[in-house]
XYZ file of C-alpha atoms in Angstrom:
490
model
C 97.746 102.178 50.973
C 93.911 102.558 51.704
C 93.742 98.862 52.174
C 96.348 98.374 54.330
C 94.984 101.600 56.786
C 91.988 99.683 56.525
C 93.257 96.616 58.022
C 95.325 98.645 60.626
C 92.171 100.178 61.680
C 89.906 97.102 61.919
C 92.824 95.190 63.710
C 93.096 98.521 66.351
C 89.409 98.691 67.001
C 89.327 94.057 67.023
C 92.060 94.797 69.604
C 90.083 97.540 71.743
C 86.432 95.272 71.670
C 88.152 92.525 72.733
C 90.688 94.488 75.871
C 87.100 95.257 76.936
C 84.925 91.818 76.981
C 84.537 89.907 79.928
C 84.175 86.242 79.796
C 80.973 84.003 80.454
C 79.152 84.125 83.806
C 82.165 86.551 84.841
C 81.504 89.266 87.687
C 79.970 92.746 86.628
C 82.083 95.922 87.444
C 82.583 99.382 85.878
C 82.713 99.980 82.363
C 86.260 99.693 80.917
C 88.427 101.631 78.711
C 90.414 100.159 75.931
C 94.222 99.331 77.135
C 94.364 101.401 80.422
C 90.788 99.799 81.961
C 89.350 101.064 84.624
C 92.392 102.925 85.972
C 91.079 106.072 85.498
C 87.676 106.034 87.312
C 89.974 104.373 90.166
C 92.362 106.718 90.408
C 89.466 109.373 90.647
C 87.652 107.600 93.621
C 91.225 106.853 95.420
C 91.682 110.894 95.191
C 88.432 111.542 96.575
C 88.276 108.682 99.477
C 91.684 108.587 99.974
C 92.307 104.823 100.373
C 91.983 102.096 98.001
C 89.940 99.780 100.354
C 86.940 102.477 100.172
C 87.288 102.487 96.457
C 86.946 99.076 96.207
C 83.758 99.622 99.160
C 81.889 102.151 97.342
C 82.166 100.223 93.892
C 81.291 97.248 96.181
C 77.831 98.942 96.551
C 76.970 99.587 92.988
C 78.286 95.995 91.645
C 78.060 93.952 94.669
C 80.360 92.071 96.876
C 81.804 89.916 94.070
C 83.085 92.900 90.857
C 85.288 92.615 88.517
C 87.507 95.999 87.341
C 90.444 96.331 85.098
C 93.521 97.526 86.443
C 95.651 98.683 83.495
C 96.553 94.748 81.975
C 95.489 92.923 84.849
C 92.197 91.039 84.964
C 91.131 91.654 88.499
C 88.387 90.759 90.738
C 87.577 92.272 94.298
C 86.082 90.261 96.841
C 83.904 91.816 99.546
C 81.955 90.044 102.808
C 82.356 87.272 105.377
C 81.506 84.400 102.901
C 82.879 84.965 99.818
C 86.126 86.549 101.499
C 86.659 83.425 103.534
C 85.852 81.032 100.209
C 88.760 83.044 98.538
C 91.327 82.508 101.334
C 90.354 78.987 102.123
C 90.004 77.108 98.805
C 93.043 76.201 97.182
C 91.620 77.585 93.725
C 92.845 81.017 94.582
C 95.837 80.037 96.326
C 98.492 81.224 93.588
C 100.231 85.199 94.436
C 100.311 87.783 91.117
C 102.853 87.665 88.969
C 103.235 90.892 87.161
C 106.207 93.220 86.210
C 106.209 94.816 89.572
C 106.549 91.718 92.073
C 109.074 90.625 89.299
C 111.280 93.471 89.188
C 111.723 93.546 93.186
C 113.180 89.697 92.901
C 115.781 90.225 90.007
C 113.137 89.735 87.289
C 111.949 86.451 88.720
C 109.769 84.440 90.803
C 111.678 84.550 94.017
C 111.245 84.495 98.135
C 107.914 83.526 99.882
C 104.998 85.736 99.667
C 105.319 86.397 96.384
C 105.774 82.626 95.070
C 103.300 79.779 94.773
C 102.964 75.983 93.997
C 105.956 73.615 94.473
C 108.234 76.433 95.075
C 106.231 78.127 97.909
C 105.549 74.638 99.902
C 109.325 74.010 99.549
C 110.574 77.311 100.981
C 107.786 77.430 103.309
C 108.846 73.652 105.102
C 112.374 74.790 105.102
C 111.728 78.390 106.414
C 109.837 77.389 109.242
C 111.877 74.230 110.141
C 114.956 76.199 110.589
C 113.314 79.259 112.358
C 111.731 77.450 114.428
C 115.361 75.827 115.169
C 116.328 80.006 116.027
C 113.809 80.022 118.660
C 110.528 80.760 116.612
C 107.235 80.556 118.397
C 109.346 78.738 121.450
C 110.672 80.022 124.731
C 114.158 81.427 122.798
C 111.247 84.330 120.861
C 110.138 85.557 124.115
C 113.564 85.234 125.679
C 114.804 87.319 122.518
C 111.479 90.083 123.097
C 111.917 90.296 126.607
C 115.360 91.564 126.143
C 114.405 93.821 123.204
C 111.109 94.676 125.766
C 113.513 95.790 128.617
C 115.486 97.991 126.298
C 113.195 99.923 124.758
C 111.592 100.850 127.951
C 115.030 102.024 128.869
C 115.136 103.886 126.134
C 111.816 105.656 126.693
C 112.790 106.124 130.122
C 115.730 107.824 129.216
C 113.584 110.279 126.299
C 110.738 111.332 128.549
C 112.562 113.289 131.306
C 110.919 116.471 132.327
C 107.616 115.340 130.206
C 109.359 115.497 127.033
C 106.870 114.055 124.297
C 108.008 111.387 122.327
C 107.226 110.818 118.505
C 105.841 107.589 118.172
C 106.204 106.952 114.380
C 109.234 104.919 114.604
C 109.528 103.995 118.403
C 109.079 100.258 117.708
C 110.875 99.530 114.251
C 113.882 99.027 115.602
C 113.226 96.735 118.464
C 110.654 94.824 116.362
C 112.957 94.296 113.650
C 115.658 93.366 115.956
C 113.585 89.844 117.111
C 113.065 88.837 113.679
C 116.772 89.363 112.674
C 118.522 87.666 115.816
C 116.796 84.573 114.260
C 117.451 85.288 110.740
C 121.050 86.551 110.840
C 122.224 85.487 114.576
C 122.680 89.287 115.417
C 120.637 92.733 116.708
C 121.273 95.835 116.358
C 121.470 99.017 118.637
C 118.143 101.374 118.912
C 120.034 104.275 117.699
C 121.710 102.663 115.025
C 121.605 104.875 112.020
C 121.860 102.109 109.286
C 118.443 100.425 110.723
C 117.181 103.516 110.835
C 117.305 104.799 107.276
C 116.258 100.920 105.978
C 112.881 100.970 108.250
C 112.121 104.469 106.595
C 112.464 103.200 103.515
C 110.222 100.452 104.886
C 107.723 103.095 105.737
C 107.878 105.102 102.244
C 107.584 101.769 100.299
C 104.797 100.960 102.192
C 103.229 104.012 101.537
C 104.085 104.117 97.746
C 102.246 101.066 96.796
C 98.519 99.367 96.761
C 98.272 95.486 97.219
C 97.953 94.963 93.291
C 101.284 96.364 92.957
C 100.543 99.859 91.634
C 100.906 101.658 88.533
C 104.118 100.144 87.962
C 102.237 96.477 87.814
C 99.056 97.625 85.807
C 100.927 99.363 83.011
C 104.789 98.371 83.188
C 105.585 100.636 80.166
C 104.861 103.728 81.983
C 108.444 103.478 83.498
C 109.860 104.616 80.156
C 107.479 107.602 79.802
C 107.603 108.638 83.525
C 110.361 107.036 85.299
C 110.347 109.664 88.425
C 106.483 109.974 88.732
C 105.649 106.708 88.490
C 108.090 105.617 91.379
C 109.747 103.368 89.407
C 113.108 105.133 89.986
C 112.919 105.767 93.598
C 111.519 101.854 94.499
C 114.931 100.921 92.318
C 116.924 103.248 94.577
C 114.756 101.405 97.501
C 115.607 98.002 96.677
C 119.188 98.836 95.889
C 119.688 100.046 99.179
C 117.817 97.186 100.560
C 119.327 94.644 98.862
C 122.937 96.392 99.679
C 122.654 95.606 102.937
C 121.223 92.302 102.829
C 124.040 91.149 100.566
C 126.753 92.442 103.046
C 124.911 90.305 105.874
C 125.233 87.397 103.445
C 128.670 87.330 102.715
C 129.572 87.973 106.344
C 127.894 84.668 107.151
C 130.029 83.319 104.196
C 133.484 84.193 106.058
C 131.872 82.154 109.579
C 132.774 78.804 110.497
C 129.591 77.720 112.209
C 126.652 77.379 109.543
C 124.357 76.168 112.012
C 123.816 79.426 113.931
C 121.182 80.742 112.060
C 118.709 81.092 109.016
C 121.023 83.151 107.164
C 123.911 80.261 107.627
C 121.211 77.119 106.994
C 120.282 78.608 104.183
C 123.469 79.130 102.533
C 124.111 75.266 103.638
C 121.375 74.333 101.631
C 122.970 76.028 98.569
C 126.105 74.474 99.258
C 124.373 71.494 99.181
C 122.153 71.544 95.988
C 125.568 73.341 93.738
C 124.585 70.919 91.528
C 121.028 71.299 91.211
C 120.311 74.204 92.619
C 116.234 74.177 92.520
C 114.956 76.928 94.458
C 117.855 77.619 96.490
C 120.154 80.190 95.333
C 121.449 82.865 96.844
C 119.067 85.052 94.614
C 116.457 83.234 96.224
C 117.758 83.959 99.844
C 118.150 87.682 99.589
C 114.715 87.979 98.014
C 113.273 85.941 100.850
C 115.126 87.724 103.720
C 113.917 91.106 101.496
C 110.069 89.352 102.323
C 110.672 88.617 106.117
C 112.308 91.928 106.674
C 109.533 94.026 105.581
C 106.736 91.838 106.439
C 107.880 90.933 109.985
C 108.562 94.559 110.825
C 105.993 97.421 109.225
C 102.767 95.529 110.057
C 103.817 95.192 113.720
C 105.021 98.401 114.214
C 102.358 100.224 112.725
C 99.779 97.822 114.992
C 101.620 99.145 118.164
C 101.463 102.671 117.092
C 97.481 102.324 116.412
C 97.380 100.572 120.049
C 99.112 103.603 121.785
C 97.228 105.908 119.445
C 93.408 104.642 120.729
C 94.649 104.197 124.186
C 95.629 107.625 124.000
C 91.990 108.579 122.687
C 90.540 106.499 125.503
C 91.916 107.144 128.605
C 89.460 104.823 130.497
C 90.062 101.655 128.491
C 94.007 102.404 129.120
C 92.772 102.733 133.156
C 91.004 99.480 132.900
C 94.135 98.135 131.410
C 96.291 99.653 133.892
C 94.458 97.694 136.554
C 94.147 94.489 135.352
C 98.083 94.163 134.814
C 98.043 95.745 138.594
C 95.987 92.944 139.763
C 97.317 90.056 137.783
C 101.362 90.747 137.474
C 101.760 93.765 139.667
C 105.639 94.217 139.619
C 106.895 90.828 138.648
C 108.181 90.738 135.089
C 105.144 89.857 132.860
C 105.284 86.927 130.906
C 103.688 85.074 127.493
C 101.767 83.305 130.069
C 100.087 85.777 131.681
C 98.449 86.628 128.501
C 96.236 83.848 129.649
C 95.220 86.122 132.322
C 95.065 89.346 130.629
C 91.309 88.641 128.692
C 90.720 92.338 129.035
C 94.217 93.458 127.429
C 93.831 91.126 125.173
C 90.189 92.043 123.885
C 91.790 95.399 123.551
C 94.174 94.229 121.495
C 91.993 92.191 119.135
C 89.673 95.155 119.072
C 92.832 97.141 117.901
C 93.538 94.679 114.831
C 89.640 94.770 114.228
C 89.415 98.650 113.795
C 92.462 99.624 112.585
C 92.723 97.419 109.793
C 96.304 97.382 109.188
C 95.941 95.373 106.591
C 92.470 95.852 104.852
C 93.400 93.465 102.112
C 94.774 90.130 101.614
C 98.181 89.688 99.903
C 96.828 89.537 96.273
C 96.082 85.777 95.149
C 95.698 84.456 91.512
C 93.364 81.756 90.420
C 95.706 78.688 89.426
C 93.476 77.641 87.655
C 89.394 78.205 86.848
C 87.061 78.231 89.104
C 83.687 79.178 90.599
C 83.403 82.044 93.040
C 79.753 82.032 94.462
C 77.384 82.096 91.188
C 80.373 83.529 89.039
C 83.253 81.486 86.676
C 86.774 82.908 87.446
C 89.109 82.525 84.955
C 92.644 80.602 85.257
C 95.334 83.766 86.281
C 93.134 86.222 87.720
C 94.547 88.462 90.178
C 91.947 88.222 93.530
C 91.933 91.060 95.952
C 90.056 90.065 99.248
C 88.629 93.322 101.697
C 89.217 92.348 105.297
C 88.093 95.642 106.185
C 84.669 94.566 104.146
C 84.831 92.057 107.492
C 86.257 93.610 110.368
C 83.703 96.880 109.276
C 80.529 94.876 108.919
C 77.871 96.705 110.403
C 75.239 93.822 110.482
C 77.880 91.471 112.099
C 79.320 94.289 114.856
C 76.429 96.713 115.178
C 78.953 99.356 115.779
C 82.036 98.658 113.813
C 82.943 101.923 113.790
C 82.988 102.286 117.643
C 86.581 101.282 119.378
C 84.847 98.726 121.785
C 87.027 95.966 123.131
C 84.195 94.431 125.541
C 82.580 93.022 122.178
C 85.500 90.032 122.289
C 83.974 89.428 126.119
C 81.259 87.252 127.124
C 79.434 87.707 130.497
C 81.907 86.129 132.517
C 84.653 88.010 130.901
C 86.127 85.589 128.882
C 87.352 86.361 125.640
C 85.105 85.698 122.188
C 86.852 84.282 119.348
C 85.206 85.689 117.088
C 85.660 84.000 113.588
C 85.217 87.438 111.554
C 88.430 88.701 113.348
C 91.218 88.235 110.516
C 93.697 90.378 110.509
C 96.179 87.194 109.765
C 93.790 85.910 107.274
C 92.818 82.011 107.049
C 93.726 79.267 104.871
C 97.041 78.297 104.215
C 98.632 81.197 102.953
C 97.371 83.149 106.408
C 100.489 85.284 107.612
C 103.405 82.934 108.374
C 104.640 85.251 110.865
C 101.317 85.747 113.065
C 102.834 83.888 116.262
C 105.695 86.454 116.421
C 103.011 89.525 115.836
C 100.862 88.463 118.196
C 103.874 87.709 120.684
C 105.404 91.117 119.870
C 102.145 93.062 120.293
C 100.741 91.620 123.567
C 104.643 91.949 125.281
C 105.534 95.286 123.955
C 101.919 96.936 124.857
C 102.053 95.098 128.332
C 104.953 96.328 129.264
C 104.522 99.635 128.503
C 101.078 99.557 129.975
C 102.813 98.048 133.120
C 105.911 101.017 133.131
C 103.609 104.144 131.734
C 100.855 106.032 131.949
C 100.060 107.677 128.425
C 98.978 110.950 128.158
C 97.842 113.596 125.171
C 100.794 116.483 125.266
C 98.975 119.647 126.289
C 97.529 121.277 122.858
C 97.928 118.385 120.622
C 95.371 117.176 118.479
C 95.918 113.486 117.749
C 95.744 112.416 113.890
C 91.970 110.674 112.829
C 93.020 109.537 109.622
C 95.668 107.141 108.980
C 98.093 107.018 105.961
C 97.067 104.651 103.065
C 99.257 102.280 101.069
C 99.638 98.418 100.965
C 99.405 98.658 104.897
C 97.394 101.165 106.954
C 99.632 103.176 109.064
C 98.802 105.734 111.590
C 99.633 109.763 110.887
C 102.868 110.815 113.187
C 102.110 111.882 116.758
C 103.659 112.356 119.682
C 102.984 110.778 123.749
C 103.814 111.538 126.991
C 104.878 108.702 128.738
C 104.695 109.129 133.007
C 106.826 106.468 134.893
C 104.199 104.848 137.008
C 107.070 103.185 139.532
């Protein structure tokens, strides 16, 4: 009996010394703690700065812009600064997306969709993806056609809400119309701005968002926790999420099932495809298709949305940028309908809105990548599987780079002659291949929602309001609600 509690004991603490050693030539970080890592010091230092990508800033400091931490299970390594940032997003080394229980569990218990996939599977769906939205109008004249009309609308709609000065809450005033671009190319249909079904899905958008950190959270670091703490840990509410989501996904699908045409959209190619491959199905399956659509839906609509709200929220704070504005779309398009082309035209607008991506930071990390295999990361050795988490804010916030990165300034993307900088540290899209598939309909969306409602509106503080300062923190940056008044300026 002694002997055997002997060898328990000497195989617990074997197990502990090694949960804590880090290879050869690997990245320093913070100590560790058998089994749970460093989740504990994190957690502490997310509670006191409030967002993950300042945790990973100040330990930045202390261990430099290349650290290593351990997040529950998961070996991890955070990536700070111009250079080594743009080595991880660039060389195909780190070009493989986590695979842990979390991005599992939201795809059936598999590898599924687009963002979350890699290798064989991920340059498969991404060729067919983009060939057959870009068949539904993507990044072509049909997009703006299909923003334009979604444009019109929602200055209707605002129209309509801000009689007799009446603020308007600006959480939420895009999702709809955003969303609705997106899924007239993805399921040949839009929906109505009031419509309560959209509604409730792009708050559960919004809470997901909020509920999560790039690595996947809690749920990802330490899967077991979902039998200890099912409520507190989330897990039960981002099952009731995904239910819901998927519920309504799967009744889009099997519409398209009961319509003759399958060549009307993505949802009907796709289910071609399947048709197709019965035999050997591959990576189509309609598993596969609902996971992807789940991927499009929330990555083509909170980002955006959340960018226009920061745009309207700093134009709000500085009235005489939003005059400047005001003039140059007085000067340039006057009354006319404005047009993607005039965005050619617009270098002022459009410094303001590539200061807005720079200081807001909706995204102030990559999607996590994973080493596919080892590699070398500046002086360091990176093992084969280990998650990679690059800071974009590290970039966008670099003092010695900006001067004053701080400071909402859009005349630093202007030269002399007022042409507009492209600057190579602006990248909110990231770089490399996996860069945002979507960034020609966010950029699209952005410039002709903000231009039109530049062109129809003045924007104005309601009397007594104090606008939010800090944003909401999660796998995206969000603003905190507030509200506008919007004046009819014809």
């Amino acid at each position: 009996m002694i002997f055997v509690t002997i060898v328990i004991c000497v195989i617990i603490i074997s197990i502990c010394i090694l949960d804590i050693i880090t290879p050869y030539k690997y990245p320093i970080g913070p100590s560790r703690i058998p089994l749970i890592g460093n989740y504990l010091e994190i957690r502490k230092l997310r509670n006191e700065l409030g967002f993950y990508h300042l945790v990973w800033h100040q330990l930045a400091k202390c261990y430099g812009q290349v650290f290593s931490v351990k997040l529950g299970r998961i070996e991890a390594v955070v990536v700070s600064g111009y250079d080594a940032v743009r080595q991880v997003l660039c060389k195909d080394d780190f070009d493989g997306r986590p695979d842990g229980f979390f991005f599992r569990f939201r795809a059936f218990y598999k590898r599924l969709g687009i963002v979350f996939v890699d290798g064989p599977m991920w340059n498969d769906q991404k060729k067919f993806c983009m060939q057959h939205l870009r068949k539904m109008g993507f990044g072509g004249d049909l997009m703006e056609k299909i923003i334009i009309e979604e444009v019109n609308d929602l200055m209707v709609d605002i129209t309509i809400k801000c009689e007799n000065g009446k603020p308007i809450e600006v959480h939420g005033l895009f999702d709809v119309s955003i969303l609705n671009g997106l899924w007239t190319m993805l399921a040949g249909q839009r929906f109505e701005l009031n419509d309560s079904r959209l509604t409730r899905l792009m708050e559960l958008v919004h809470v997901s968002f909020r509920m999560l950190d790039m690595s996947g959270g809690i749920l990802n670091q330490m899967p077991f926790i979902r039998f200890l703490a099912p409520n507190s840990s989330g897990y039960e509410h981002i099952k009731q999420i995904l239910n819901e989501f998927y519920a309504f996904l799967k009744e889009s699908v099997e519409e398209h099932k009961c319509e003759a045409n399958y060549q009307e959209d993505f949802i009907s190619a796709f289910l071609m495809e399947i048709e197709k491959n019965k035999d050997s199905p591959g990576s189509f399956s309609e598993e596969q298709l609902l996971v992807i659509l789940l991927d499009l839906f929330l990555a083509g609509s909170e980002t955006t949305s959340s960018m226009l709200s920061f745009t309207v929220l700093l134009l709000l704070k500085h009235q005489d940028i939003q005059d400047k504005v005001h003039a140059e779309l007085d000067a340039v398009v006057g009354d006319r309908e404005i047009q993607l082309a005039d965005k050619k035209k617009l270098n002022y607008l459009e410094a303001v809105l590539m200061e807005v991506q720079r200081h807001s930071n909706v995204a102030p990390l990559a999607i996590a990548h994973r080493t596919i295999r080892k590699t070398s990361l500046q002086d360091y050795i990176i093992p084969k599987d280990t998650l990679v988490l690059a800071s974009i804010w590290s970039v966008h916030m670099d003092e010695h780079h900006w001067g004053d990165p701080e400071v909402f300034r859009p005349e630093r993307f202007l030269n002399s002659t007022g042409n507009i900088i492209n600057d190579s540290w602006l990248m909110p899209f990231g770089v490399g291949r996996r860069r945002c598939l979507g960034e020609i309909l966010a950029k699209t969306n952005v410039f002709m929602f903000i231009a039109k409602l530049i062109q129809n509106f003045e924007i104005r503080i309601p009397n007594g309001v104090q606008l939010p300062d800090t944003p909401q923190d999660g796998v995206t940056i969000s603003p905190s609600p507030f509200s506008a008044i919007f004046i009819p300026r014809r």
